[in-house]
Amino acid sequence: PPCQRGRAAAGSGGVVCGGFGMDLRLGGRRALVMGASKGLGRAIADSLAAEGVALVVSGREQASLDQVAAELRAAGAPAAHG
């Protein structure tokens, strides 16, 4: 399952992934994630979105990429794709 915003293990706000908390302090930043239509790229996009990063996602499979961008936006993450 994708990472979700929550209380990090250390007690500060952050992202919870598989029971481990992270606070990368990336909120408000922008990132380009290549290969975001599936696999590791998708996992990176999910993690960064949960951290509050505005994303531009790219990938080879347009239909999958459209779906990823729609899901990220539905979860409240600013996401553009192309």
Coordinates of N, CA and C in Angstrom, one line a residue:
P1 N 0.8 -1.2 0.0 CA 0.0 0.0 0.0 C 0.9 1.2 0.0
P2 N 0.4 2.3 -0.5 CA 1.2 3.6 -0.6 C 1.4 4.1 0.8
C3 N 2.4 4.9 0.9 CA 2.7 5.6 2.2 C 1.6 6.6 2.5
Q4 N 1.4 6.8 3.8 CA 0.3 7.7 4.2 C 0.8 8.7 5.2
R5 N 0.3 9.9 5.2 CA 0.6 11.0 6.1 C 0.2 10.6 7.5
G6 N 1.0 10.8 8.5 CA 0.6 10.4 9.8 C 1.7 10.8 10.8
R7 N 1.6 10.2 12.0 CA 2.6 10.5 13.0 C 3.8 9.6 12.8
A8 N 4.9 10.2 12.6 CA 6.2 9.4 12.4 C 6.6 8.8 13.7
A9 N 7.4 7.7 13.6 CA 7.8 7.0 14.7 C 8.6 7.8 15.7
A10 N 9.3 8.8 15.2 CA 10.1 9.7 16.1 C 9.2 10.7 16.9
G11 N 7.9 10.8 16.5 CA 7.0 11.7 17.2 C 6.7 12.9 16.5
S12 N 7.4 13.2 15.4 CA 7.1 14.4 14.6 C 6.2 14.1 13.5
G13 N 5.5 15.0 12.9 CA 4.7 14.7 11.8 C 5.5 14.2 10.6
G14 N 4.9 13.3 9.9 CA 5.7 12.8 8.7 C 4.9 11.7 8.0
V15 N 5.6 10.9 7.3 CA 5.0 9.8 6.5 C 5.2 8.5 7.1
V16 N 4.2 7.7 7.1 CA 4.3 6.3 7.7 C 4.3 5.3 6.5
C17 N 5.4 4.6 6.4 CA 5.5 3.6 5.3 C 5.8 2.2 6.0
G18 N 4.9 1.3 5.8 CA 5.1 0.0 6.4 C 5.5 -0.1 7.8
G19 N 4.9 0.9 8.6 CA 5.2 0.9 10.0 C 6.4 1.7 10.5
F20 N 7.1 2.2 9.5 CA 8.3 3.1 9.8 C 7.9 4.5 9.5
G21 N 8.3 5.4 10.3 CA 7.9 6.8 10.0 C 9.1 7.6 9.4
M22 N 8.8 8.5 8.5 CA 9.8 9.4 7.9 C 9.3 10.8 8.0
D23 N 10.2 11.7 8.2 CA 9.9 13.1 8.1 C 11.1 13.7 7.3
L24 N 10.9 13.7 6.0 CA 11.9 14.2 5.1 C 12.0 15.7 4.9
R25 N 11.0 16.4 5.5 CA 10.9 17.8 5.5 C 10.9 18.4 4.0
L26 N 10.1 17.7 3.2 CA 10.0 18.1 1.8 C 8.8 18.8 1.4
G27 N 7.9 19.1 2.4 CA 6.6 19.7 2.1 C 6.9 21.1 1.5
G28 N 6.1 21.4 0.5 CA 6.2 22.6 -0.3 C 7.2 22.6 -1.4
R29 N 7.9 21.5 -1.5 CA 8.9 21.4 -2.6 C 8.3 20.9 -3.9
R30 N 9.0 20.8 -5.0 CA 8.5 20.3 -6.2 C 9.5 19.1 -6.6
A31 N 8.9 18.1 -7.3 CA 9.8 17.0 -7.8 C 9.2 16.5 -9.1
L32 N 10.1 16.0 -9.9 CA 9.8 15.3 -11.1 C 10.1 13.9 -10.9
V33 N 9.1 13.0 -11.1 CA 9.3 11.6 -10.9 C 9.1 10.9 -12.2
M34 N 10.2 10.3 -12.7 CA 10.1 9.6 -14.0 C 9.9 8.2 -13.8
G35 N 9.1 7.6 -14.6 CA 8.7 6.2 -14.5 C 7.6 6.0 -13.4
A36 N 6.8 7.0 -13.3 CA 5.8 7.0 -12.2 C 4.5 6.2 -12.5
S37 N 4.5 5.6 -13.7 CA 3.2 4.9 -14.1 C 3.1 3.5 -13.4
K38 N 4.2 3.0 -12.8 CA 4.2 1.7 -12.1 C 5.5 1.5 -11.4
G39 N 5.5 0.5 -10.6 CA 6.7 0.0 -9.9 C 7.3 1.0 -8.9
L40 N 8.6 1.1 -8.9 CA 9.4 1.9 -8.0 C 9.0 3.4 -8.2
G41 N 8.9 3.8 -9.4 CA 8.5 5.2 -9.7 C 7.2 5.6 -9.1
R42 N 6.3 4.6 -9.2 CA 4.9 4.9 -8.5 C 5.1 5.0 -7.0
A43 N 5.9 4.1 -6.4 CA 6.1 4.1 -5.0 C 6.7 5.4 -4.6
I44 N 7.7 5.9 -5.3 CA 8.4 7.2 -5.0 C 7.4 8.3 -5.1
A45 N 6.5 8.3 -6.1 CA 5.5 9.4 -6.3 C 4.6 9.4 -5.1
D46 N 4.1 8.2 -4.7 CA 3.2 8.1 -3.6 C 3.8 8.6 -2.3
S47 N 5.1 8.2 -2.1 CA 5.8 8.7 -0.9 C 6.0 10.2 -0.8
L48 N 6.4 10.7 -2.0 CA 6.6 12.2 -2.0 C 5.3 12.9 -1.9
A49 N 4.3 12.4 -2.5 CA 2.9 13.1 -2.4 C 2.5 13.1 -0.9
A50 N 2.7 12.0 -0.2 CA 2.3 11.9 1.2 C 3.1 12.9 2.0
E51 N 4.3 13.2 1.5 CA 5.2 14.2 2.2 C 4.8 15.6 2.0
G52 N 3.9 15.8 1.0 CA 3.5 17.2 0.7 C 4.2 17.8 -0.5
V53 N 4.8 17.0 -1.3 CA 5.6 17.5 -2.4 C 4.6 17.7 -3.6
A54 N 4.8 18.8 -4.4 CA 4.0 19.0 -5.6 C 4.8 18.2 -6.7
L55 N 4.1 17.4 -7.4 CA 4.7 16.4 -8.4 C 4.4 16.7 -9.8
V56 N 5.4 16.4 -10.6 CA 5.2 16.3 -12.1 C 5.7 14.8 -12.3
V57 N 4.8 14.0 -12.8 CA 5.0 12.6 -13.1 C 5.1 12.3 -14.6
S58 N 6.0 11.4 -14.9 CA 6.1 11.0 -16.3 C 6.3 9.5 -16.4
G59 N 6.0 9.0 -17.5 CA 6.2 7.5 -17.7 C 5.9 7.2 -19.2
R60 N 6.1 5.9 -19.5 CA 5.9 5.4 -20.9 C 4.5 5.0 -21.2
E61 N 3.7 4.6 -20.2 CA 2.4 4.1 -20.4 C 1.4 5.2 -20.0
Q62 N 0.9 5.9 -21.1 CA 0.0 7.1 -20.9 C -1.2 6.8 -20.0
A63 N -1.9 5.7 -20.3 CA -3.1 5.3 -19.6 C -2.8 5.1 -18.1
S64 N -1.8 4.4 -17.8 CA -1.4 4.2 -16.4 C -1.0 5.5 -15.7
L65 N -0.3 6.4 -16.5 CA 0.1 7.6 -16.0 C -1.1 8.5 -15.7
D66 N -2.1 8.5 -16.6 CA -3.3 9.3 -16.3 C -3.9 8.8 -15.0
Q67 N -4.0 7.5 -14.8 CA -4.6 7.0 -13.6 C -3.8 7.4 -12.3
V68 N -2.5 7.3 -12.4 CA -1.6 7.7 -11.3 C -1.9 9.2 -10.9
A69 N -1.8 10.0 -11.9 CA -2.0 11.5 -11.7 C -3.4 11.7 -11.1
A70 N -4.4 11.1 -11.6 CA -5.8 11.3 -11.1 C -5.9 10.8 -9.6
E71 N -5.2 9.7 -9.3 CA -5.3 9.2 -7.9 C -4.5 10.1 -7.0
L72 N -3.4 10.7 -7.4 CA -2.6 11.6 -6.6 C -3.4 12.9 -6.3
R73 N -4.1 13.4 -7.4 CA -4.9 14.6 -7.2 C -6.1 14.3 -6.3
A74 N -6.7 13.1 -6.5 CA -7.8 12.8 -5.6 C -7.4 12.7 -4.1
A75 N -6.2 12.3 -3.9 CA -5.7 12.2 -2.5 C -5.2 13.6 -2.0
G76 N -5.4 14.6 -2.8 CA -5.0 16.0 -2.4 C -3.6 16.5 -2.8
A77 N -2.9 15.7 -3.5 CA -1.5 16.1 -3.9 C -1.6 16.8 -5.2
P78 N -0.9 18.0 -5.3 CA -0.8 18.7 -6.6 C 0.0 17.8 -7.5
A79 N -0.5 17.4 -8.7 CA 0.2 16.5 -9.6 C -0.1 16.9 -11.0
A80 N 0.9 17.0 -11.8 CA 0.7 17.2 -13.3 C 1.5 16.1 -14.0
H81 N 1.0 15.8 -15.2 CA 1.7 14.7 -15.9 C 1.8 15.1 -17.4
G82 N 2.7 14.3 -18.0 CA 2.8 14.5 -19.5 C 3.7 13.5 -20.1

